[in-house]
mmCIF file of C-alpha atoms in Angstrom:
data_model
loop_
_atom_site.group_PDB
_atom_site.id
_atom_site.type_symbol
_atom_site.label_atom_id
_atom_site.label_comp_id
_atom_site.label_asym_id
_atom_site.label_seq_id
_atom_site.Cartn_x
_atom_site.Cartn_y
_atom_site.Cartn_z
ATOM 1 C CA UNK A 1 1.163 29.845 -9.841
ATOM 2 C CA UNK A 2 -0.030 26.287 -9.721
ATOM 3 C CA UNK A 3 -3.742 26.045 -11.163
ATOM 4 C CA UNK A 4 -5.943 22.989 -9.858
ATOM 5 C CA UNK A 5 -7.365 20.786 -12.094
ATOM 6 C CA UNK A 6 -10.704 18.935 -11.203
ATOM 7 C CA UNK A 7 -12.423 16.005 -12.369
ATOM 8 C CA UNK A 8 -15.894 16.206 -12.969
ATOM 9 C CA UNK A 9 -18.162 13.163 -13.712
ATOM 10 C CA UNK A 10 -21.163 10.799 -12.399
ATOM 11 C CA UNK A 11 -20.983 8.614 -9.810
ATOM 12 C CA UNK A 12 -20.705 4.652 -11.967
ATOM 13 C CA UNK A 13 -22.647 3.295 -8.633
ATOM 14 C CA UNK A 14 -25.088 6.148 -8.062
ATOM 15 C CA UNK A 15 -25.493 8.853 -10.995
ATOM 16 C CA UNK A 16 -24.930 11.243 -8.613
ATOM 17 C CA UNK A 17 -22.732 14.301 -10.127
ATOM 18 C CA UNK A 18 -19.008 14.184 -8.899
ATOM 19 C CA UNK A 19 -16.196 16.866 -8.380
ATOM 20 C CA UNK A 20 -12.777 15.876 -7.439
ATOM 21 C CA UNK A 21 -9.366 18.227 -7.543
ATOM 22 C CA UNK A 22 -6.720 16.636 -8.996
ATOM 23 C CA UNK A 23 -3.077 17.378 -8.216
ATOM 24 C CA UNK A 24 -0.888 18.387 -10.583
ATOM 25 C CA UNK A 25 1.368 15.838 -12.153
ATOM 26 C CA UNK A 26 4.697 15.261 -10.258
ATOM 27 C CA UNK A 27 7.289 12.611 -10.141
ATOM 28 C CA UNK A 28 9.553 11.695 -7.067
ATOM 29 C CA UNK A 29 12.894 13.382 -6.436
ATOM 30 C CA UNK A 30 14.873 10.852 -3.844
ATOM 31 C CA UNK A 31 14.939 7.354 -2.716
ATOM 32 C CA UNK A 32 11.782 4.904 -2.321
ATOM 33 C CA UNK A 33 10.860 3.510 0.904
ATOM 34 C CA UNK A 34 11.261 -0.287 1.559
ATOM 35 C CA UNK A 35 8.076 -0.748 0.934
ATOM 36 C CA UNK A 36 7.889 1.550 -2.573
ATOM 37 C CA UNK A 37 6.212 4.514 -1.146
ATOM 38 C CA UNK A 38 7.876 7.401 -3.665
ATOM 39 C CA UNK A 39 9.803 10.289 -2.431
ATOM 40 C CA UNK A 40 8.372 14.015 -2.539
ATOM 41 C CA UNK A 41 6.776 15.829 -4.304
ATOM 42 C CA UNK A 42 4.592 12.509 -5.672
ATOM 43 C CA UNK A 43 4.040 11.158 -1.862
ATOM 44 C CA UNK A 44 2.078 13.984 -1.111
ATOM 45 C CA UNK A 45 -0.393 13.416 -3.699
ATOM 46 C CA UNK A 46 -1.791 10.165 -2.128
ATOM 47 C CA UNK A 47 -4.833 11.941 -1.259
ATOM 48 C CA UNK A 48 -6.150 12.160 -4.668
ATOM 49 C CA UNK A 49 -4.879 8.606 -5.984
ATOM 50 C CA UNK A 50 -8.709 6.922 -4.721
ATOM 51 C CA UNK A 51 -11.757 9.298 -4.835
ATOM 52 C CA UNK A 52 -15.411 8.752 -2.537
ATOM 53 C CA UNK A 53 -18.463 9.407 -3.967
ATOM 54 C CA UNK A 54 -19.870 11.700 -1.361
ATOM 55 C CA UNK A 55 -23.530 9.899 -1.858
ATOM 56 C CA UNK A 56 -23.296 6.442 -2.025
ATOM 57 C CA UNK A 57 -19.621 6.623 -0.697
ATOM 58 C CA UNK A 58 -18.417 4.246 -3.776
ATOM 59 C CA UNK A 59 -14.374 4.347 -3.598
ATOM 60 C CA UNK A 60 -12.333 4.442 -6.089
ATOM 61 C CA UNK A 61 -9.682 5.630 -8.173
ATOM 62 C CA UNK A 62 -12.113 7.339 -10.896
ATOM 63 C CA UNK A 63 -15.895 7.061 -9.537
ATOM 64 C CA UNK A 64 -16.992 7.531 -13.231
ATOM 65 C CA UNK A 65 -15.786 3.907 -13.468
ATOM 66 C CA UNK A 66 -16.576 0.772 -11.478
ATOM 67 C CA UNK A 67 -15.619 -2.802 -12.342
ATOM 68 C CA UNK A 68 -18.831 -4.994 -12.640
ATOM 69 C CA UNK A 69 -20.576 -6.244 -9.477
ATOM 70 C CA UNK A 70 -18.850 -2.944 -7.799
ATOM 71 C CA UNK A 71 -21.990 -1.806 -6.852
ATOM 72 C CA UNK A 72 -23.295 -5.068 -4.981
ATOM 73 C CA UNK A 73 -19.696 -4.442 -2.894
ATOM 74 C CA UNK A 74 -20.695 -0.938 -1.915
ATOM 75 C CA UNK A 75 -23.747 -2.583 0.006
ATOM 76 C CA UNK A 76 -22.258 -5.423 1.514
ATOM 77 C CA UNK A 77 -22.012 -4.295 5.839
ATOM 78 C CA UNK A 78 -18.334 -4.591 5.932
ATOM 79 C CA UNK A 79 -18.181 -2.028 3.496
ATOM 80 C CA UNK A 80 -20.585 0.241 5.095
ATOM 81 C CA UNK A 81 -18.673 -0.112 8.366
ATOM 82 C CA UNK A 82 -15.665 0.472 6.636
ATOM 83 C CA UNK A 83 -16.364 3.544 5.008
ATOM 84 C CA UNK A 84 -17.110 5.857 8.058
ATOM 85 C CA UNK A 85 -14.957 3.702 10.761
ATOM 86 C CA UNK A 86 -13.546 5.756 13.877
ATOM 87 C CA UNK A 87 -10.462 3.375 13.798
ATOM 88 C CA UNK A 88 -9.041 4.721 10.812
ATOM 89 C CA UNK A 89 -8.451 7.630 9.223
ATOM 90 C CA UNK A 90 -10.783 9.245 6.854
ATOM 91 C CA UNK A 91 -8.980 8.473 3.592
ATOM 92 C CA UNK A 92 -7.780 5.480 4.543
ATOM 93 C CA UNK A 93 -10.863 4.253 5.236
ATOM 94 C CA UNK A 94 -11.540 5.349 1.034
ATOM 95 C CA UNK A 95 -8.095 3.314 0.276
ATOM 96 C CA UNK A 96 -9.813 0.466 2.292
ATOM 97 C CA UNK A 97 -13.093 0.195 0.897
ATOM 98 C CA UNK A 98 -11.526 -0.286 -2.742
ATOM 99 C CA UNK A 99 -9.071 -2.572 -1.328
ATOM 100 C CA UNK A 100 -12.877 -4.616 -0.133
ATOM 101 C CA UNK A 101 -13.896 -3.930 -3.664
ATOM 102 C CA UNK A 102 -11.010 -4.856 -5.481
ATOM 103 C CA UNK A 103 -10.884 -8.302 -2.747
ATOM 104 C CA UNK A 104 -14.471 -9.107 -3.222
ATOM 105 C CA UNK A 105 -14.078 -9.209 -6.801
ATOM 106 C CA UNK A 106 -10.643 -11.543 -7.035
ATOM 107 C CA UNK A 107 -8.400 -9.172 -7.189
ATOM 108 C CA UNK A 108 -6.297 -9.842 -4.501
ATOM 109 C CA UNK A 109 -2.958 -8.256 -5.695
ATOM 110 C CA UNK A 110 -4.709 -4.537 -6.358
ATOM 111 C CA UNK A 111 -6.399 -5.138 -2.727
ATOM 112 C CA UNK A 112 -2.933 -5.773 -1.465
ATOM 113 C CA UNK A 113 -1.877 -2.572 -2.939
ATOM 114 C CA UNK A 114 -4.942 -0.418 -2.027
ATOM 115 C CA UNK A 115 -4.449 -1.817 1.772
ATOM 116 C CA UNK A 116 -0.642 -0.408 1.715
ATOM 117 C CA UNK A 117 -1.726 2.504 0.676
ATOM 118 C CA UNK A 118 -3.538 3.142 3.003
ATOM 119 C CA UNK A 119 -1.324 2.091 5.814
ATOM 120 C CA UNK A 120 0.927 5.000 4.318
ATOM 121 C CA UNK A 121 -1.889 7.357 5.100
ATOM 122 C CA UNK A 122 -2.194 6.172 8.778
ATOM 123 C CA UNK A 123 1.690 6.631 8.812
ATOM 124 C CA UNK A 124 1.101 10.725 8.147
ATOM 125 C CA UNK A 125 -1.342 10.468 10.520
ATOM 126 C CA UNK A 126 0.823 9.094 13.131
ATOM 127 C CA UNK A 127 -1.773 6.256 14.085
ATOM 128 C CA UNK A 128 0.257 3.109 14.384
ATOM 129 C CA UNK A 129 -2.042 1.018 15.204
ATOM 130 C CA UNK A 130 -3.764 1.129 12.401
ATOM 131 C CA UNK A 131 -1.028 1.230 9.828
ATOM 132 C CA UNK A 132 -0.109 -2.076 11.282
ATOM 133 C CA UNK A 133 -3.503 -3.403 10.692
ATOM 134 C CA UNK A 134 -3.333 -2.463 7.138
ATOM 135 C CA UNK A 135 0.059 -3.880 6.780
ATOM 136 C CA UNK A 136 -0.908 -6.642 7.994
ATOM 137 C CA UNK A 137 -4.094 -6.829 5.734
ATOM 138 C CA UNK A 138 -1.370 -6.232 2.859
ATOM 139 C CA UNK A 139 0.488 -9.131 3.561
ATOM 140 C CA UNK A 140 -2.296 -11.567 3.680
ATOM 141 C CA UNK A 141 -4.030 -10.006 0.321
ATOM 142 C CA UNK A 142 -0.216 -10.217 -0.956
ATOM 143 C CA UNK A 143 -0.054 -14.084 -0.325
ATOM 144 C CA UNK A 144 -3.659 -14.663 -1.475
ATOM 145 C CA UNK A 145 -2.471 -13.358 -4.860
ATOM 146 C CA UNK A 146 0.588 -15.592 -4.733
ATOM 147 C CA UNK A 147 -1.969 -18.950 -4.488
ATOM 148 C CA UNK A 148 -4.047 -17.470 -7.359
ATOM 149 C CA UNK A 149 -0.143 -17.461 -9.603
ATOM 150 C CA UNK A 150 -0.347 -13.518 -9.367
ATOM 151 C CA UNK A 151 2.552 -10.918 -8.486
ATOM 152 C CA UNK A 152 2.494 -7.584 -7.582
ATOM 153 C CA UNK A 153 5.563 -6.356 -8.917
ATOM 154 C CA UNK A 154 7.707 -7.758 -12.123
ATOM 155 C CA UNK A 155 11.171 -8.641 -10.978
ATOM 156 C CA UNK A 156 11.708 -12.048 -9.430
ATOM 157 C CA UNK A 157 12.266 -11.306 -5.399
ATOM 158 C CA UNK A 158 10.614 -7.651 -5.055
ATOM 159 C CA UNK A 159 7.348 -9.472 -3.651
ATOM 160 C CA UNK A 160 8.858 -10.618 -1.125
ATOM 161 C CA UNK A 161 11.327 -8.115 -0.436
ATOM 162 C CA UNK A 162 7.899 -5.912 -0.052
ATOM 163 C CA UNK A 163 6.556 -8.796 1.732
ATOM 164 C CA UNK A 164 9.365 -8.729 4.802
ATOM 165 C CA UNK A 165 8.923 -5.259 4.846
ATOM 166 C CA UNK A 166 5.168 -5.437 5.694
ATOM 167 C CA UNK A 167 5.568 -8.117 8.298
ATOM 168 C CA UNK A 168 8.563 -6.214 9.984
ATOM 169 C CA UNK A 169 6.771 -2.918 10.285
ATOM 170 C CA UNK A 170 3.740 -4.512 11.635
ATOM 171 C CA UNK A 171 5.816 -6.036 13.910
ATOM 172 C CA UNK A 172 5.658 -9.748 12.502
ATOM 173 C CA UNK A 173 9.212 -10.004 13.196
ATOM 174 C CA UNK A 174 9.527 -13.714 13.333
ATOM 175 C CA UNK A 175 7.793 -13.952 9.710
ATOM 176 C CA UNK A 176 9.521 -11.063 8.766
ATOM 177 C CA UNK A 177 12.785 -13.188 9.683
ATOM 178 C CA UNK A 178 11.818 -16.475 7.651
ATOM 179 C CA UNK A 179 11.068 -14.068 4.506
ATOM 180 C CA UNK A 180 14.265 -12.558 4.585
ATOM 181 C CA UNK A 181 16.054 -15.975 5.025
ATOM 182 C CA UNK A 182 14.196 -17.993 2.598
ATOM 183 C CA UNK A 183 14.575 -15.101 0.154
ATOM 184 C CA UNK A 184 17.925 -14.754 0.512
ATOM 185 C CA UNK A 185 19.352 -18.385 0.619
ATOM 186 C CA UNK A 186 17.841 -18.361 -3.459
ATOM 187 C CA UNK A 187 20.580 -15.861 -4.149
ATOM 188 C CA UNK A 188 18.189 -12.996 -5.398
ATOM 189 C CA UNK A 189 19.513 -10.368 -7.630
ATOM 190 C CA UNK A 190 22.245 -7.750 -6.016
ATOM 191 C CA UNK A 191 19.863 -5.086 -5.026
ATOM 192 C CA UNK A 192 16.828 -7.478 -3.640
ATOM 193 C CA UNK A 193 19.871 -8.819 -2.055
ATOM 194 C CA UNK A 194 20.923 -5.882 -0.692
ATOM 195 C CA UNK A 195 17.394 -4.716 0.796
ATOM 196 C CA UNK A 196 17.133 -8.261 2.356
ATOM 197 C CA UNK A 197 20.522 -7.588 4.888
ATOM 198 C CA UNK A 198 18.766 -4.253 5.453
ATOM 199 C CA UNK A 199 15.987 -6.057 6.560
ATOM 200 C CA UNK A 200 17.886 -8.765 9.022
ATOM 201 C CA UNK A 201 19.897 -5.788 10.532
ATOM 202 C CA UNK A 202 16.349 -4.455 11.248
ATOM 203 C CA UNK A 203 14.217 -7.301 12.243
ATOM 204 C CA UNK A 204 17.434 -7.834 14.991
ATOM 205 C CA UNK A 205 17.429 -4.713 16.012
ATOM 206 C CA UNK A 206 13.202 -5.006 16.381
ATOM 207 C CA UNK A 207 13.374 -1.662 14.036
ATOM 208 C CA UNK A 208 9.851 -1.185 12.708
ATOM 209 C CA UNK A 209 10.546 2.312 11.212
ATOM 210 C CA UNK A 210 10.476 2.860 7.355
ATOM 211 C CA UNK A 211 14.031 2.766 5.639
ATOM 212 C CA UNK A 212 14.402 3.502 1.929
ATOM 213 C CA UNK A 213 16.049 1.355 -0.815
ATOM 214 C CA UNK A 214 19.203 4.096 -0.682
ATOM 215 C CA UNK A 215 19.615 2.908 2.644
ATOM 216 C CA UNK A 216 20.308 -0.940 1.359
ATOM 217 C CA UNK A 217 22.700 0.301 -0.760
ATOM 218 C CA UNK A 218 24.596 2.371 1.407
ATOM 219 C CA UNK A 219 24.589 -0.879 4.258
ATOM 220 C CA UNK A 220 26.626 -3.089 1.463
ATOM 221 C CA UNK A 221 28.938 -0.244 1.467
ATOM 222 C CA UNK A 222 29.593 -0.762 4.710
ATOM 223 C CA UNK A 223 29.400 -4.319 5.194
ATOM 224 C CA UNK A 224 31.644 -7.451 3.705
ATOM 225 C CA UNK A 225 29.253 -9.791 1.732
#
């Protein structure tokens, strides 16, 4: 029998007495997506990963926390509209606002990740529309933290390999395209490489589905370099 834990603390915005269930801890069994969503049994835990204070509706991974000026963000109108908007679903909307926070207070690579996140919730929810906008709000955060010298991910190409992913499955294809070419003619390492010709062969085909990173391998298999 699996037992839920919870979290129990004060709101960091409001004081107001939190209780959250966590999920227990899992890893992934199978490929990553393109775009490094993880396989089961971890994907289905994105619910939990950012919380809502149910009185103040401050967002965030642990409420009990909040990065200085956080508060001043949970005010601000686009936040308030963002928190209860009918074009997106509920948690992503809670994804969202701490993308605003975490944009608001220059930290454009952890908005970039907060707005892909919840893009993956509009995905289960089969709204495409607005996974596209939050792709596309993704991307943009994603080259705002390339200006300010910042990465999201380590190794030298998997930006932009996540970055041609995001534009083709909100149906940038053209930028999509000039990603995958630009990326490609600096000879990236084998398996950025390899997700890259995944990527052409999709962007030609105007495939805006998600793949996973098993799939690029699998493609040079079958196709002469």
């Amino acid at each position: 029998m699996i037992h839920p834990r919870y979290l129990n603390t004060a709101c960091a915005v409001c004081g107001e007495s939190c209780r959250f269930t966590i999920p227990e801890a899992s890893g992934s069994v199978g490929s990553r997506d393109l775009d490094t969503r993880p396989a089961e049994p971890l994907r289905s835990t994105i619910y939990a990963w950012v919380k809502r204070c149910p009185s103040c509706g401050y967002c965030a991974p642990d409420p009990g926390q909040a990065p200085k000026r956080a508060a001043d963000v949970v005010k601000l109108p686009r936040y308030r509209w963002q928190l209860d908007s009918p074009k997106f679903p509920k948690i992503a909307n809670t994804f969202l606002c701490w993308s605003i926070i975490q944009e608001d207070l220059g930290a454009p690579a952890r908005a970039a990740w907060a707005s892909l996140h919840a893009a993956w919730i509009c995905d289960d929810e089969g709204e495409d529309v607005p996974a596209r906008i939050c792709r596309k709000r993704a991307a943009d955060l994603l080259r705002r933290a390339w200006d300010q010298g910042e990465r999201l991910a380590s190794q030298a190409g998997a930006d932009e390999a996540l970055l041609a992913d995001l534009l083709r499955r909100a149906g940038r294809l053209r930028e999509a395209r000039a990603v995958v070419t630009e990326t490609l003619e600096q000879h990236p390492q084998p398996m950025i490489a390899d997700i890259m010709r995944l990527q052409a062969r999709l962007i030609a085909a105007s495939d805006r589905d998600a793949h996973t990173v098993a799939e690029a391998r699998r493609f040079r298999q079958q196709v002469p370099l």
